[in-house]
PDB file of C-alpha atoms in Angstrom:
ATOM      1  CA  UNK A   1    -112.432 -82.757   6.851  1.00 24.00           C
ATOM      2  CA  UNK A   2    -113.139 -80.754   3.696  1.00 29.00           C
ATOM      3  CA  UNK A   3    -111.624 -77.283   3.764  1.00 28.00           C
ATOM      4  CA  UNK A   4    -112.645 -74.319   1.638  1.00 32.00           C
ATOM      5  CA  UNK A   5    -110.591 -71.208   2.363  1.00 32.00           C
ATOM      6  CA  UNK A   6    -110.967 -70.640   6.093  1.00 32.00           C
ATOM      7  CA  UNK A   7    -114.216 -72.628   6.168  1.00 32.00           C
ATOM      8  CA  UNK A   8    -114.407 -76.294   7.113  1.00 32.00           C
ATOM      9  CA  UNK A   9    -117.093 -78.916   6.758  1.00 35.00           C
ATOM     10  CA  UNK A  10    -116.680 -81.332   9.633  1.00 30.00           C
ATOM     11  CA  UNK A  11    -116.942 -85.132   9.582  1.00 31.00           C
ATOM     12  CA  UNK A  12    -119.829 -86.737   7.725  1.00 33.00           C
ATOM     13  CA  UNK A  13    -121.544 -88.001  10.870  1.00 32.00           C
ATOM     14  CA  UNK A  14    -121.817 -84.394  12.078  1.00 38.00           C
ATOM     15  CA  UNK A  15    -123.335 -83.111   8.826  1.00 40.00           C
ATOM     16  CA  UNK A  16    -126.387 -85.350   8.830  1.00 40.00           C
ATOM     17  CA  UNK A  17    -129.686 -83.502   9.001  1.00 40.00           C
ATOM     18  CA  UNK A  18    -132.824 -84.563  10.872  1.00 42.00           C
ATOM     19  CA  UNK A  19    -133.811 -86.985   8.085  1.00 41.00           C
ATOM     20  CA  UNK A  20    -130.374 -88.633   7.988  1.00 45.00           C
ATOM     21  CA  UNK A  21    -129.260 -86.843   4.813  1.00 46.00           C
ATOM     22  CA  UNK A  22    -125.594 -85.858   4.609  1.00 49.00           C
ATOM     23  CA  UNK A  23    -125.887 -82.896   2.235  1.00 46.00           C
ATOM     24  CA  UNK A  24    -122.165 -82.258   1.860  1.00 48.00           C
ATOM     25  CA  UNK A  25    -121.424 -85.922   1.108  1.00 52.00           C
ATOM     26  CA  UNK A  26    -124.236 -85.976  -1.449  1.00 50.00           C
ATOM     27  CA  UNK A  27    -122.735 -82.902  -3.087  1.00 44.00           C
ATOM     28  CA  UNK A  28    -119.288 -84.505  -3.133  1.00 49.00           C
ATOM     29  CA  UNK A  29    -120.757 -87.570  -4.873  1.00 54.00           C
ATOM     30  CA  UNK A  30    -122.031 -85.204  -7.565  1.00 50.00           C
ATOM     31  CA  UNK A  31    -118.502 -83.820  -7.913  1.00 47.00           C
ATOM     32  CA  UNK A  32    -119.375 -80.597  -6.123  1.00 46.00           C
ATOM     33  CA  UNK A  33    -117.617 -79.419  -2.974  1.00 46.00           C
ATOM     34  CA  UNK A  34    -119.494 -76.528  -1.462  1.00 54.00           C
ATOM     35  CA  UNK A  35    -119.764 -74.785   1.820  1.00 89.00           C
ATOM     36  CA  UNK A  36    -122.977 -72.901   2.413  1.00 97.00           C
ATOM     37  CA  UNK A  37    -124.154 -71.052   5.486  1.00 98.00           C
ATOM     38  CA  UNK A  38    -127.387 -69.331   6.497  1.00 98.00           C
ATOM     39  CA  UNK A  39    -128.407 -65.750   7.205  1.00 98.00           C
ATOM     40  CA  UNK A  40    -131.854 -64.616   8.340  1.00 97.00           C
ATOM     41  CA  UNK A  41    -132.627 -61.354   6.540  1.00 97.00           C
ATOM     42  CA  UNK A  42    -135.493 -58.932   6.655  1.00 96.00           C
ATOM     43  CA  UNK A  43    -137.432 -59.161   3.417  1.00 96.00           C
ATOM     44  CA  UNK A  44    -137.019 -55.403   2.830  1.00 96.00           C
ATOM     45  CA  UNK A  45    -133.207 -55.633   3.099  1.00 97.00           C
ATOM     46  CA  UNK A  46    -133.224 -58.570   0.683  1.00 98.00           C
ATOM     47  CA  UNK A  47    -135.304 -56.580  -1.819  1.00 98.00           C
ATOM     48  CA  UNK A  48    -132.869 -53.658  -1.457  1.00 97.00           C
ATOM     49  CA  UNK A  49    -129.909 -55.993  -1.974  1.00 98.00           C
ATOM     50  CA  UNK A  50    -131.420 -57.239  -5.222  1.00 98.00           C
ATOM     51  CA  UNK A  51    -131.654 -53.651  -6.454  1.00 98.00           C
ATOM     52  CA  UNK A  52    -128.130 -52.732  -5.280  1.00 97.00           C
ATOM     53  CA  UNK A  53    -126.320 -55.951  -6.262  1.00 97.00           C
ATOM     54  CA  UNK A  54    -125.154 -57.038  -2.797  1.00 98.00           C
ATOM     55  CA  UNK A  55    -126.566 -57.753   0.646  1.00 98.00           C
ATOM     56  CA  UNK A  56    -125.258 -55.523   3.454  1.00 98.00           C
ATOM     57  CA  UNK A  57    -127.416 -56.413   6.469  1.00 96.00           C
ATOM     58  CA  UNK A  58    -125.593 -57.804   9.490  1.00 95.00           C
ATOM     59  CA  UNK A  59    -128.027 -58.601  12.264  1.00 92.00           C
ATOM     60  CA  UNK A  60    -131.398 -57.352  13.456  1.00 89.00           C
ATOM     61  CA  UNK A  61    -131.289 -53.545  13.345  1.00 90.00           C
ATOM     62  CA  UNK A  62    -127.650 -53.238  12.225  1.00 93.00           C
ATOM     63  CA  UNK A  63    -125.820 -53.322   8.906  1.00 94.00           C
ATOM     64  CA  UNK A  64    -122.397 -54.315   7.632  1.00 97.00           C
ATOM     65  CA  UNK A  65    -120.969 -50.805   8.088  1.00 96.00           C
ATOM     66  CA  UNK A  66    -121.983 -50.746  11.765  1.00 96.00           C
ATOM     67  CA  UNK A  67    -120.910 -54.262  12.732  1.00 96.00           C
ATOM     68  CA  UNK A  68    -118.054 -54.963  10.300  1.00 97.00           C
ATOM     69  CA  UNK A  69    -119.371 -58.309   9.092  1.00 98.00           C
ATOM     70  CA  UNK A  70    -122.570 -60.147   8.169  1.00 98.00           C
ATOM     71  CA  UNK A  71    -123.669 -62.643  10.827  1.00 97.00           C
ATOM     72  CA  UNK A  72    -124.433 -66.154   9.569  1.00 98.00           C
ATOM     73  CA  UNK A  73    -124.887 -69.629  11.010  1.00 97.00           C
ATOM     74  CA  UNK A  74    -124.757 -73.340  10.365  1.00 96.00           C
ATOM     75  CA  UNK A  75    -128.156 -75.051  10.197  1.00 95.00           C
ATOM     76  CA  UNK A  76    -127.900 -76.434  13.737  1.00 94.00           C
ATOM     77  CA  UNK A  77    -127.181 -72.948  15.097  1.00 96.00           C
ATOM     78  CA  UNK A  78    -130.139 -71.201  13.473  1.00 95.00           C
ATOM     79  CA  UNK A  79    -132.869 -72.091  16.025  1.00 94.00           C
ATOM     80  CA  UNK A  80    -130.721 -70.729  18.865  1.00 94.00           C
ATOM     81  CA  UNK A  81    -129.943 -67.561  16.920  1.00 94.00           C
ATOM     82  CA  UNK A  82    -133.627 -67.000  16.168  1.00 94.00           C
ATOM     83  CA  UNK A  83    -134.562 -67.531  19.827  1.00 93.00           C
ATOM     84  CA  UNK A  84    -131.839 -65.170  21.087  1.00 93.00           C
ATOM     85  CA  UNK A  85    -132.219 -62.397  18.503  1.00 93.00           C
ATOM     86  CA  UNK A  86    -135.836 -62.564  17.345  1.00 93.00           C
ATOM     87  CA  UNK A  87    -137.622 -64.017  20.377  1.00 91.00           C
ATOM     88  CA  UNK A  88    -141.247 -64.737  19.530  1.00 89.00           C
ATOM     89  CA  UNK A  89    -141.346 -62.527  16.405  1.00 89.00           C
ATOM     90  CA  UNK A  90    -143.463 -64.195  13.710  1.00 88.00           C
ATOM     91  CA  UNK A  91    -140.720 -63.882  11.031  1.00 93.00           C
ATOM     92  CA  UNK A  92    -143.228 -63.394   8.197  1.00 92.00           C
ATOM     93  CA  UNK A  93    -141.190 -60.393   7.034  1.00 94.00           C
ATOM     94  CA  UNK A  94    -137.957 -62.407   6.844  1.00 96.00           C
ATOM     95  CA  UNK A  95    -136.250 -64.734   4.391  1.00 97.00           C
ATOM     96  CA  UNK A  96    -133.536 -67.298   4.999  1.00 98.00           C
ATOM     97  CA  UNK A  97    -130.575 -66.679   2.702  1.00 98.00           C
ATOM     98  CA  UNK A  98    -128.441 -69.672   1.744  1.00 98.00           C
ATOM     99  CA  UNK A  99    -124.984 -68.218   1.145  1.00 98.00           C
ATOM    100  CA  UNK A 100    -122.163 -69.899  -0.769  1.00 97.00           C
ATOM    101  CA  UNK A 101    -118.893 -69.290   1.070  1.00 96.00           C
ATOM    102  CA  UNK A 102    -116.639 -69.792  -1.973  1.00 95.00           C
ATOM    103  CA  UNK A 103    -118.616 -67.210  -3.967  1.00 97.00           C
ATOM    104  CA  UNK A 104    -118.284 -64.692  -1.124  1.00 97.00           C
ATOM    105  CA  UNK A 105    -114.552 -65.245  -0.906  1.00 96.00           C
ATOM    106  CA  UNK A 106    -114.142 -65.033  -4.685  1.00 96.00           C
ATOM    107  CA  UNK A 107    -115.871 -61.630  -4.549  1.00 97.00           C
ATOM    108  CA  UNK A 108    -113.488 -60.376  -1.855  1.00 97.00           C
ATOM    109  CA  UNK A 109    -115.714 -61.009   1.177  1.00 98.00           C
ATOM    110  CA  UNK A 110    -113.860 -63.596   3.286  1.00 96.00           C
ATOM    111  CA  UNK A 111    -115.767 -65.851   5.660  1.00 96.00           C
ATOM    112  CA  UNK A 112    -114.303 -66.610   9.086  1.00 95.00           C
ATOM    113  CA  UNK A 113    -115.669 -68.875  11.800  1.00 95.00           C
ATOM    114  CA  UNK A 114    -115.363 -66.985  15.083  1.00 95.00           C
ATOM    115  CA  UNK A 115    -116.762 -67.386  18.581  1.00 93.00           C
ATOM    116  CA  UNK A 116    -118.371 -64.308  20.127  1.00 91.00           C
ATOM    117  CA  UNK A 117    -116.644 -62.785  23.167  1.00 91.00           C
ATOM    118  CA  UNK A 118    -117.148 -65.181  26.060  1.00 91.00           C
ATOM    119  CA  UNK A 119    -118.632 -67.814  23.744  1.00 90.00           C
ATOM    120  CA  UNK A 120    -117.270 -71.217  22.853  1.00 89.00           C
ATOM    121  CA  UNK A 121    -119.127 -71.937  19.608  1.00 92.00           C
ATOM    122  CA  UNK A 122    -117.870 -70.425  16.352  1.00 94.00           C
ATOM    123  CA  UNK A 123    -120.263 -68.762  13.909  1.00 96.00           C
ATOM    124  CA  UNK A 124    -119.549 -67.788  10.298  1.00 96.00           C
ATOM    125  CA  UNK A 125    -118.949 -64.077   9.723  1.00 97.00           C
ATOM    126  CA  UNK A 126    -118.845 -62.648   6.195  1.00 98.00           C
ATOM    127  CA  UNK A 127    -116.362 -59.762   6.126  1.00 98.00           C
ATOM    128  CA  UNK A 128    -117.827 -57.735   3.296  1.00 98.00           C
ATOM    129  CA  UNK A 129    -121.031 -57.477   1.316  1.00 98.00           C
ATOM    130  CA  UNK A 130    -122.659 -60.726   0.229  1.00 98.00           C
ATOM    131  CA  UNK A 131    -122.820 -60.614  -3.581  1.00 98.00           C
ATOM    132  CA  UNK A 132    -126.112 -61.673  -5.149  1.00 98.00           C
ATOM    133  CA  UNK A 133    -124.281 -64.470  -6.959  1.00 97.00           C
ATOM    134  CA  UNK A 134    -123.403 -65.982  -3.563  1.00 98.00           C
ATOM    135  CA  UNK A 135    -127.058 -66.253  -2.505  1.00 98.00           C
ATOM    136  CA  UNK A 136    -128.185 -69.602  -3.882  1.00 97.00           C
ATOM    137  CA  UNK A 137    -131.653 -69.406  -2.319  1.00 98.00           C
ATOM    138  CA  UNK A 138    -133.923 -67.017  -0.419  1.00 98.00           C
ATOM    139  CA  UNK A 139    -136.459 -69.122   1.463  1.00 98.00           C
ATOM    140  CA  UNK A 140    -139.543 -68.320   3.508  1.00 95.00           C
ATOM    141  CA  UNK A 141    -139.430 -68.963   7.245  1.00 95.00           C
ATOM    142  CA  UNK A 142    -142.066 -68.621   9.907  1.00 92.00           C
ATOM    143  CA  UNK A 143    -143.722 -70.182  12.897  1.00 92.00           C
ATOM    144  CA  UNK A 144    -146.303 -72.933  13.153  1.00 91.00           C
ATOM    145  CA  UNK A 145    -149.619 -72.568  15.013  1.00 91.00           C
ATOM    146  CA  UNK A 146    -147.889 -73.357  18.320  1.00 91.00           C
ATOM    147  CA  UNK A 147    -145.218 -70.713  17.711  1.00 90.00           C
ATOM    148  CA  UNK A 148    -142.399 -73.157  16.956  1.00 91.00           C
ATOM    149  CA  UNK A 149    -139.850 -72.130  14.336  1.00 91.00           C
ATOM    150  CA  UNK A 150    -140.721 -73.510  10.870  1.00 92.00           C
ATOM    151  CA  UNK A 151    -137.702 -73.861   8.599  1.00 91.00           C
ATOM    152  CA  UNK A 152    -137.595 -74.865   4.935  1.00 93.00           C
ATOM    153  CA  UNK A 153    -136.053 -78.125   3.778  1.00 92.00           C
ATOM    154  CA  UNK A 154    -132.321 -77.482   3.373  1.00 93.00           C
ATOM    155  CA  UNK A 155    -131.211 -81.006   2.410  1.00 89.00           C
ATOM    156  CA  UNK A 156    -130.672 -80.315  -1.295  1.00 90.00           C
ATOM    157  CA  UNK A 157    -128.855 -77.020  -0.684  1.00 93.00           C
ATOM    158  CA  UNK A 158    -125.576 -78.373   0.733  1.00 91.00           C
ATOM    159  CA  UNK A 159    -125.776 -76.284   3.907  1.00 95.00           C
ATOM    160  CA  UNK A 160    -123.352 -77.046   6.709  1.00 92.00           C
ATOM    161  CA  UNK A 161    -125.287 -78.523   9.611  1.00 92.00           C
ATOM    162  CA  UNK A 162    -122.707 -78.344  12.431  1.00 90.00           C
ATOM    163  CA  UNK A 163    -119.973 -75.689  12.760  1.00 88.00           C
ATOM    164  CA  UNK A 164    -116.342 -76.790  12.678  1.00 83.00           C
ATOM    165  CA  UNK A 165    -114.877 -77.623  16.047  1.00 74.00           C
TER     166      UNK A 165
END
């Protein structure tokens, strides 16, 4: 297990994406140990964050000040989050932020993996604004013609696939 602050990347077999790519292991081979998580943001909040220097959205219709943290997810959790929070929304007005955990923590915004009340799966929560320097990519998302979630290729971005157990 690779640990970064309070964030853990679990065993290599659990980090393999749909194409069989272990992004964290590939990063380690390059001498880079990273922990990156995902946040689905409205495009307008992302534009505002770029002007203000930090992202402060939390979840659909709520911000950091209201909730106390920014919701995030591992790659395997994202489809379930989208289904639960966004339903059939087309997502054209959203971007997927790839957030570097170490950069958040270095800026004073710790990341904790916590299960929601009554839940058994932990999700990453960023306790503070996400600095622009921590956002390594802002990617388009959407739905295909059948309405299925269409996600960008995350393999080269060292995103955690499965949350720590």
